[in-house]
Amino acid sequence: MIKVYDFIGIGLGPFNLSLAALTSNIRDLDGLFFDQKEAFNWHPGLMLESVHLQTPFMADLVILADPTHPLSFLNYAKQQGRLYQFYIREDFFLMRKEYNQYCRWVISQLDNCHFGRCVTDIQHDSEQAIYAVKVEHQHKTEIYYCKKLILGTGPTPHIPLSTQGMDTTTCFHALEYLDYKPKIQSKKSITLVGSGQSAAEIYYDLLQDVDQYQLNWVTRSPRFFPLEYSKLTLEMTSPDYIDYFHELPSTKRDELNTSQKGLYKGINTDLINAIYDDLYIKSLDKKLTTDLITNTSIQSINSSEQGFSLTLRQEEQQQDFHLNTEAVIFATGFSYQPPRFLSGINHLILRDEQGRFQVNREYFIDQDATIFVQNAELHTHGFTAPDLGMACYRNSIIINQLLGFTFYPVEKQIAFQTFDARKFSA
């Protein structure tokens, strides 16, 4: 007789790791997690020493669902003998390296998180209402069975145009920055494309040695937007706003996602100020060898013996110009690509008119609430989808759906604001 798990989670980034932690003390749930990577290491190419999260430590893997959970960051700090140091530091924002270390500690406490396992195919048995998950590990294939699936494979690095055939050690996505930093710093010119937090962190890091090379920072945005972090704006990361957003027409949701990028893709204000101060100080001694170029999109890239030739367009002036550079870093974010292993169950997945997952308010994408998604619902749930601070909220809903009853109470209304005008006509 085959063993049938209650669920299988595919992908072990922070969101599914949060789910693994929150289900670790639930006897009524028996689940497995697989990830094709050999170990958990959260964006190591961006693990600059001084960078920190943009969400407070309470946005760990468990606290906002259960403040007493043994896998909380505070318990981790206590176990490491660092709780008083954290207290004395008086900073709510964890260092990114510290968050990575905490996540690894959580994994060490769990026995159902398996790395080096690549899911290659999923089939559904409608008569038994179970999924067969094919997993490859060390050239062997194993089949696992479950009642429900949690897709947490996450978005993939996005480069807005083709760089096929180019030197990937001098033209690459920001996710690989630290891997190739020594090589690109030996070049005479470096161009950074994009203007989110990661781009700003990389620019600030490269700015420290700017006398060694020409450093260009190009963004299509009208300016280098700060992350909007006022308290009434933060109320939009709430169940109240998700309810409102989810019920809007898809065209209006898409429009809002475009206009709301500053709510989750902006730069920390302290970092913007640090960049400016550094530019000011360095300019006292000599002319700076750096250009910050706004309102400018990249039209094409061509490689040559000297490096790369970029065709750029100043969008407000509608003027094209060229920029030669020896290295290019694309800090152009991530985009979601449905994993290939879904092909065997595509017929079960609900999609919208653009072919995207039609994600239910409770985060499932099929008729029977058996396939759930993590961070694949930007178009249906808004900018809270990639927010670490909403991980426990989403996972509480998913866990309650898995169980069929409320294990983790979920806050319904937290905002002082009213987003939905129907409240006044009821």
Coordinates of C-alpha atoms in Angstrom, one line a residue:
M1 CA 0.0 0.0 0.0
I2 CA 1.4 3.4 -1.0
K3 CA 1.9 6.2 1.5
V4 CA -0.2 9.3 0.7
Y5 CA 1.0 12.5 2.2
D6 CA -1.4 15.3 3.0
F7 CA 0.6 17.7 0.9
I8 CA 3.8 18.2 -0.9
G9 CA 5.5 21.6 -1.1
I10 CA 7.7 22.2 -4.2
G11 CA 10.4 24.8 -3.8
L12 CA 12.0 25.8 -0.5
G13 CA 12.4 29.6 -0.5
P14 CA 11.3 31.6 2.5
F15 CA 7.6 31.2 1.8
N16 CA 7.4 27.4 1.6
L17 CA 10.0 27.3 4.4
S18 CA 7.5 29.3 6.5
L19 CA 4.9 26.8 5.7
A20 CA 7.2 23.9 6.7
A21 CA 7.9 25.7 10.0
L22 CA 4.3 26.4 10.7
T23 CA 3.2 22.8 10.0
S24 CA 6.0 21.2 12.0
N25 CA 3.9 21.2 15.2
I26 CA 0.6 20.1 13.6
R27 CA 0.0 16.4 14.1
D28 CA -2.9 16.3 11.7
L29 CA -0.7 17.3 8.7
D30 CA 1.9 15.1 7.1
G31 CA 3.8 16.8 4.4
L32 CA 7.1 16.8 2.4
F33 CA 9.1 19.6 0.8
F34 CA 11.5 19.3 -2.1
D35 CA 13.9 21.8 -3.7
Q36 CA 16.3 21.1 -6.5
K37 CA 19.1 23.2 -5.0
E38 CA 21.6 21.4 -2.8
A39 CA 21.0 23.6 0.2
F40 CA 19.2 26.7 1.3
N41 CA 21.1 29.9 0.5
W42 CA 19.0 32.9 0.0
H43 CA 20.3 35.0 -2.9
P44 CA 24.0 34.5 -2.1
G45 CA 25.1 36.7 -5.0
L46 CA 23.5 39.7 -3.2
M47 CA 24.7 38.9 0.3
L48 CA 26.6 42.1 0.7
E49 CA 27.8 42.5 4.3
S50 CA 25.9 45.7 5.2
V51 CA 22.5 45.0 3.6
H52 CA 19.4 44.3 5.6
L53 CA 15.8 43.3 5.0
Q54 CA 13.1 45.9 4.3
T55 CA 10.7 44.3 6.7
P56 CA 11.0 44.1 10.5
F57 CA 12.2 41.0 12.3
M58 CA 8.5 40.1 13.1
A59 CA 8.3 39.1 9.5
D60 CA 10.2 36.0 10.2
L61 CA 8.9 32.5 9.3
V62 CA 6.4 32.1 12.1
I63 CA 5.8 35.0 14.5
L64 CA 2.9 36.7 12.7
A65 CA 1.0 33.4 12.8
D66 CA 2.1 32.3 16.2
P67 CA 4.3 34.5 18.4
T68 CA 5.0 31.6 20.7
H69 CA 6.3 29.2 18.0
P70 CA 9.7 27.6 18.9
L71 CA 11.0 28.4 15.4
S72 CA 10.8 32.1 15.8
F73 CA 13.7 34.4 15.1
L74 CA 13.7 35.5 18.8
N75 CA 14.1 31.9 19.9
Y76 CA 16.9 31.4 17.3
A77 CA 18.7 34.5 18.7
K78 CA 18.3 33.1 22.2
Q79 CA 19.7 29.7 21.2
Q80 CA 22.7 31.4 19.5
G81 CA 23.3 33.5 22.6
R82 CA 22.7 36.7 20.6
L83 CA 19.3 37.9 22.0
Y84 CA 20.8 40.6 24.2
Q85 CA 23.0 41.8 21.4
F86 CA 20.0 42.0 19.2
Y87 CA 18.1 43.9 21.9
I88 CA 21.0 46.4 22.5
R89 CA 21.3 47.0 18.7
E90 CA 17.7 48.4 18.8
D91 CA 17.1 47.8 15.1
F92 CA 14.0 46.0 13.9
F93 CA 15.5 45.1 10.5
L94 CA 17.6 42.0 10.3
M95 CA 20.8 41.9 8.3
R96 CA 20.2 39.8 5.2
K97 CA 23.0 37.5 6.2
E98 CA 21.4 37.1 9.6
Y99 CA 18.1 36.2 8.1
N100 CA 19.8 33.6 5.9
Q101 CA 21.5 32.1 8.9
Y102 CA 18.1 32.0 10.8
C103 CA 16.4 30.2 7.9
R104 CA 19.2 27.6 7.8
W105 CA 18.8 27.0 11.5
V106 CA 15.0 26.4 11.0
I107 CA 15.8 23.9 8.3
S108 CA 18.1 22.1 10.7
Q109 CA 15.2 21.6 13.0
L110 CA 12.9 20.0 10.4
D111 CA 13.1 16.5 9.0
N112 CA 10.8 16.9 6.0
C113 CA 12.7 19.4 4.0
H114 CA 14.7 17.7 1.3
F115 CA 17.3 19.4 -1.0
G116 CA 18.9 18.2 -4.2
R117 CA 15.5 16.8 -5.3
C118 CA 14.2 17.9 -8.7
V119 CA 10.5 17.5 -9.4
T120 CA 10.2 16.6 -13.0
D121 CA 6.5 15.6 -13.5
I122 CA 3.2 15.5 -11.7
Q123 CA 0.2 13.4 -12.6
H124 CA -3.3 13.3 -11.1
D125 CA -5.4 10.2 -10.3
S126 CA -8.9 11.5 -10.4
E127 CA -10.4 8.3 -9.0
Q128 CA -8.3 8.3 -5.9
A129 CA -8.0 12.1 -5.8
I130 CA -4.2 12.0 -5.3
Y131 CA -1.2 13.5 -7.1
A132 CA 1.8 11.4 -8.2
V133 CA 5.0 13.6 -7.9
K134 CA 8.0 12.3 -9.8
V135 CA 11.3 13.4 -8.1
E136 CA 14.9 12.9 -9.4
H137 CA 17.7 12.5 -6.9
Q138 CA 21.2 11.4 -7.6
H139 CA 20.2 9.9 -11.0
K140 CA 17.4 8.0 -9.4
T141 CA 13.7 8.6 -9.8
E142 CA 11.2 8.3 -7.0
I143 CA 7.4 8.7 -6.9
Y144 CA 5.6 10.4 -4.0
Y145 CA 1.9 10.6 -3.5
C146 CA -0.1 13.4 -1.9
K147 CA -3.6 14.9 -1.7
K148 CA -2.6 18.5 -2.2
L149 CA 0.3 20.6 -3.7
I150 CA 1.9 23.8 -2.6
L151 CA 3.9 25.5 -5.4
G152 CA 6.7 27.6 -4.0
T153 CA 9.2 27.6 -6.9
G154 CA 9.2 31.4 -7.0
P155 CA 10.0 33.9 -9.7
T156 CA 13.1 33.6 -11.9
P157 CA 15.7 36.3 -12.7
H158 CA 14.4 38.6 -15.5
I159 CA 16.6 40.2 -18.2
P160 CA 14.5 42.4 -20.5
L161 CA 16.3 41.5 -23.8
S162 CA 18.3 38.7 -25.3
T163 CA 21.9 38.3 -24.1
Q164 CA 22.3 34.8 -25.7
G165 CA 25.9 34.0 -26.7
M166 CA 27.4 36.9 -24.6
D167 CA 30.0 36.5 -21.9
T168 CA 28.0 35.7 -18.8
T169 CA 30.8 36.7 -16.5
T170 CA 30.6 40.3 -17.7
C171 CA 26.9 40.5 -18.6
F172 CA 24.7 39.0 -16.0
H173 CA 21.7 39.3 -13.6
A174 CA 22.3 41.1 -10.3
L175 CA 21.6 37.7 -8.5
E176 CA 25.2 36.7 -9.5
Y177 CA 26.8 40.0 -8.5
L178 CA 29.2 38.8 -5.9
D179 CA 30.3 35.8 -8.0
Y180 CA 31.6 38.2 -10.7
K181 CA 32.4 41.3 -8.8
P182 CA 36.2 40.9 -8.8
K183 CA 36.2 40.4 -12.6
I184 CA 34.0 43.4 -13.5
Q185 CA 35.9 45.7 -11.1
S186 CA 39.0 45.1 -13.3
K187 CA 37.1 46.6 -16.3
K188 CA 37.3 50.3 -17.3
S189 CA 33.6 50.7 -17.3
I190 CA 30.5 49.2 -15.7
T191 CA 26.8 49.8 -16.4
L192 CA 24.1 48.9 -14.0
V193 CA 20.5 48.6 -15.3
G194 CA 17.5 48.9 -12.9
S195 CA 16.6 51.0 -9.9
G196 CA 15.2 48.8 -7.1
Q197 CA 16.8 48.1 -3.7
S198 CA 19.2 45.5 -5.1
A199 CA 20.4 47.9 -7.8
A200 CA 21.0 50.6 -5.2
E201 CA 22.9 48.2 -3.0
I202 CA 25.1 47.2 -5.9
Y203 CA 25.6 50.8 -7.0
Y204 CA 26.6 51.9 -3.5
D205 CA 29.1 48.9 -3.3
L206 CA 30.7 49.7 -6.6
L207 CA 30.7 53.4 -5.8
Q208 CA 33.3 52.8 -3.1
D209 CA 36.0 52.2 -5.8
V210 CA 34.6 54.5 -8.5
D211 CA 38.0 56.1 -9.1
Q212 CA 39.0 52.8 -10.8
Y213 CA 36.3 52.8 -13.5
Q214 CA 33.4 54.6 -15.2
L215 CA 30.2 53.6 -13.4
N216 CA 26.8 54.1 -15.1
W217 CA 23.5 53.6 -13.4
V218 CA 20.6 53.5 -15.9
T219 CA 16.9 53.3 -15.0
R220 CA 13.7 53.8 -17.1
S221 CA 12.0 55.2 -14.0
P222 CA 11.6 59.0 -13.9
R223 CA 13.7 59.1 -10.7
F224 CA 15.2 56.8 -8.1
F225 CA 12.1 56.2 -6.1
P226 CA 12.3 55.6 -2.4
L227 CA 10.4 52.8 -0.8
E228 CA 7.1 54.2 0.5
Y229 CA 7.1 53.2 4.2
S230 CA 4.6 55.4 6.0
K231 CA 2.2 53.8 8.4
L232 CA -1.0 54.4 6.5
T233 CA 0.7 53.1 3.3
L234 CA 1.7 50.0 5.3
E235 CA -1.9 49.3 6.0
M236 CA -2.2 48.3 2.3
T237 CA -0.2 45.2 3.3
S238 CA -3.3 43.9 5.0
P239 CA -6.1 41.4 4.6
D240 CA -8.4 44.4 4.1
Y241 CA -6.6 45.6 1.0
I242 CA -6.1 42.1 -0.4
D243 CA -9.9 41.6 -0.2
Y244 CA -10.5 44.9 -2.0
F245 CA -7.8 44.3 -4.6
H246 CA -8.8 40.7 -5.4
E247 CA -12.4 41.8 -6.3
L248 CA -11.3 44.4 -8.8
P249 CA -11.4 43.7 -12.5
S250 CA -8.2 42.2 -13.8
T251 CA -7.5 45.2 -16.0
K252 CA -7.7 47.5 -13.0
R253 CA -5.5 45.2 -11.0
D254 CA -2.8 45.3 -13.7
E255 CA -3.0 49.0 -13.9
L256 CA -2.6 49.3 -10.1
N257 CA 0.4 46.9 -10.1
T258 CA 2.1 49.2 -12.5
S259 CA 1.4 52.3 -10.5
Q260 CA 2.2 50.8 -7.1
K261 CA 5.8 49.6 -7.8
G262 CA 7.1 52.2 -5.4
L263 CA 5.3 50.4 -2.6
Y264 CA 7.5 47.3 -2.9
K265 CA 10.3 48.0 -5.5
G266 CA 11.6 51.3 -4.1
I267 CA 14.9 52.0 -2.5
N268 CA 15.3 52.4 1.3
T269 CA 15.5 56.1 2.0
D270 CA 18.6 55.7 4.2
L271 CA 20.4 54.1 1.3
I272 CA 19.5 56.8 -1.1
N273 CA 20.8 59.4 1.3
A274 CA 24.0 57.4 1.9
I275 CA 24.6 57.2 -1.9
Y276 CA 24.1 61.0 -2.2
D277 CA 26.4 61.7 0.7
D278 CA 29.1 59.5 -0.8
L279 CA 28.7 61.2 -4.2
Y280 CA 29.1 64.5 -2.5
I281 CA 32.2 63.6 -0.5
K282 CA 33.9 62.0 -3.5
S283 CA 33.2 65.0 -5.7
L284 CA 35.2 67.3 -3.3
D285 CA 38.5 65.8 -4.5
K286 CA 37.9 65.2 -8.2
K287 CA 35.3 64.9 -11.0
L288 CA 33.2 61.9 -10.5
T289 CA 33.5 59.1 -13.0
T290 CA 29.9 58.1 -12.7
D291 CA 26.6 58.9 -14.4
L292 CA 23.1 58.4 -13.0
I293 CA 20.7 58.2 -16.0
T294 CA 16.9 58.3 -15.5
N295 CA 14.0 58.1 -17.9
T296 CA 16.0 55.8 -20.0
S297 CA 15.2 52.3 -21.3
I298 CA 17.6 49.8 -22.9
Q299 CA 16.6 49.0 -26.5
S300 CA 19.3 46.6 -27.5
I301 CA 22.7 45.2 -26.4
N302 CA 25.4 44.0 -28.7
S303 CA 28.8 42.5 -27.8
S304 CA 32.1 43.4 -29.3
E305 CA 35.8 42.9 -28.6
Q306 CA 35.7 46.0 -26.4
G307 CA 32.7 44.9 -24.4
F308 CA 29.1 45.9 -25.0
S309 CA 27.3 48.5 -27.0
L310 CA 24.0 49.6 -25.5
T311 CA 21.3 51.4 -27.4
L312 CA 19.3 53.5 -25.0
R313 CA 16.3 55.7 -25.3
Q314 CA 15.5 58.8 -23.2
E315 CA 11.8 58.2 -23.0
E316 CA 10.6 61.8 -22.3
Q317 CA 12.7 63.2 -25.1
Q318 CA 12.2 60.2 -27.3
Q319 CA 15.9 60.4 -28.2
D320 CA 18.1 57.4 -28.8
F321 CA 21.8 57.3 -27.9
H322 CA 24.6 54.8 -27.4
L323 CA 26.7 53.8 -24.5
N324 CA 29.8 51.6 -24.6
T325 CA 30.7 49.6 -21.6
E326 CA 32.9 46.6 -20.6
A327 CA 30.4 45.1 -18.1
V328 CA 26.6 45.1 -17.7
I329 CA 24.7 44.2 -14.6
F330 CA 20.9 43.7 -15.0
A331 CA 19.2 44.5 -11.7
T332 CA 15.9 44.2 -13.5
G333 CA 14.0 42.0 -11.0
F334 CA 12.3 38.7 -11.3
S335 CA 9.3 37.3 -13.2
Y336 CA 7.2 34.3 -12.6
Q337 CA 7.4 31.4 -15.0
P338 CA 5.1 28.4 -14.5
P339 CA 7.3 25.3 -13.8
R340 CA 7.5 22.7 -16.5
F341 CA 6.5 19.9 -14.2
L342 CA 2.9 21.3 -14.3
S343 CA 2.3 20.1 -17.9
G344 CA 0.7 16.8 -16.7
I345 CA -1.9 18.6 -14.6
N346 CA -2.4 21.7 -16.7
H347 CA -6.0 20.7 -17.4
L348 CA -6.8 21.1 -13.7
I349 CA -5.4 24.6 -13.4
L350 CA -7.7 27.6 -13.8
R351 CA -6.4 30.5 -15.9
D352 CA -7.4 34.0 -16.7
E353 CA -7.8 35.6 -20.2
Q354 CA -4.1 36.2 -20.4
G355 CA -3.2 32.6 -19.5
R356 CA -2.1 33.4 -15.9
F357 CA -3.1 31.4 -12.9
Q358 CA -6.6 32.4 -11.7
V359 CA -5.7 32.5 -8.1
N360 CA -8.6 32.2 -5.6
R361 CA -8.7 34.5 -2.7
E362 CA -7.5 31.6 -0.5
Y363 CA -4.5 31.0 -2.9
F364 CA -5.6 27.9 -4.8
I365 CA -5.7 27.7 -8.6
D366 CA -7.9 24.7 -9.2
Q367 CA -11.6 23.9 -8.8
D368 CA -11.2 21.6 -5.8
A369 CA -8.7 23.7 -3.7
T370 CA -5.9 21.2 -4.0
I371 CA -3.2 23.2 -5.8
F372 CA -1.9 26.3 -3.9
V373 CA 0.6 28.9 -4.9
Q374 CA 3.2 31.1 -3.1
N375 CA 4.3 34.4 -4.7
A376 CA 2.6 33.7 -8.0
E377 CA -0.4 35.9 -7.4
L378 CA 0.8 39.4 -7.9
H379 CA -1.8 39.9 -10.6
T380 CA -4.7 38.7 -8.3
H381 CA -3.6 39.7 -4.8
G382 CA -1.4 42.7 -5.5
F383 CA 2.0 43.8 -4.2
T384 CA 1.7 41.8 -1.0
A385 CA 2.6 38.6 -3.0
P386 CA 6.4 39.0 -2.6
D387 CA 6.2 40.7 0.8
L388 CA 8.0 38.6 3.5
G389 CA 5.7 40.3 6.0
M390 CA 2.6 38.6 4.5
A391 CA 4.1 35.1 4.4
C392 CA 2.6 34.0 7.7
Y393 CA -0.8 35.4 6.8
R394 CA -0.9 33.5 3.5
N395 CA 0.4 30.3 5.0
S396 CA -2.2 30.5 7.8
I397 CA -4.9 30.6 5.2
I398 CA -3.3 27.7 3.3
I399 CA -2.9 25.6 6.4
N400 CA -6.5 26.2 7.5
Q401 CA -7.5 25.2 4.0
L402 CA -5.4 22.0 4.2
L403 CA -6.9 21.1 7.5
G404 CA -10.5 22.1 6.8
F405 CA -10.7 24.0 10.1
T406 CA -9.0 27.0 11.7
F407 CA -5.7 26.1 13.3
Y408 CA -4.1 29.6 12.9
P409 CA -6.6 32.4 13.5
V410 CA -6.4 35.0 10.7
E411 CA -6.9 38.7 11.3
K412 CA -9.8 39.9 9.1
Q413 CA -9.6 43.6 9.5
I414 CA -6.5 45.5 10.7
A415 CA -6.7 48.8 8.7
F416 CA -8.1 52.0 10.0
Q417 CA -8.7 52.9 6.3
T418 CA -11.7 51.9 4.3
F419 CA -10.8 50.7 0.8
D420 CA -14.1 49.3 -0.4
A421 CA -16.9 51.9 -1.0
R422 CA -19.5 49.2 -0.7
K423 CA -19.2 49.4 3.1
F424 CA -21.2 52.7 2.8
S425 CA -24.0 51.3 0.6
A426 CA -24.7 48.1 2.6

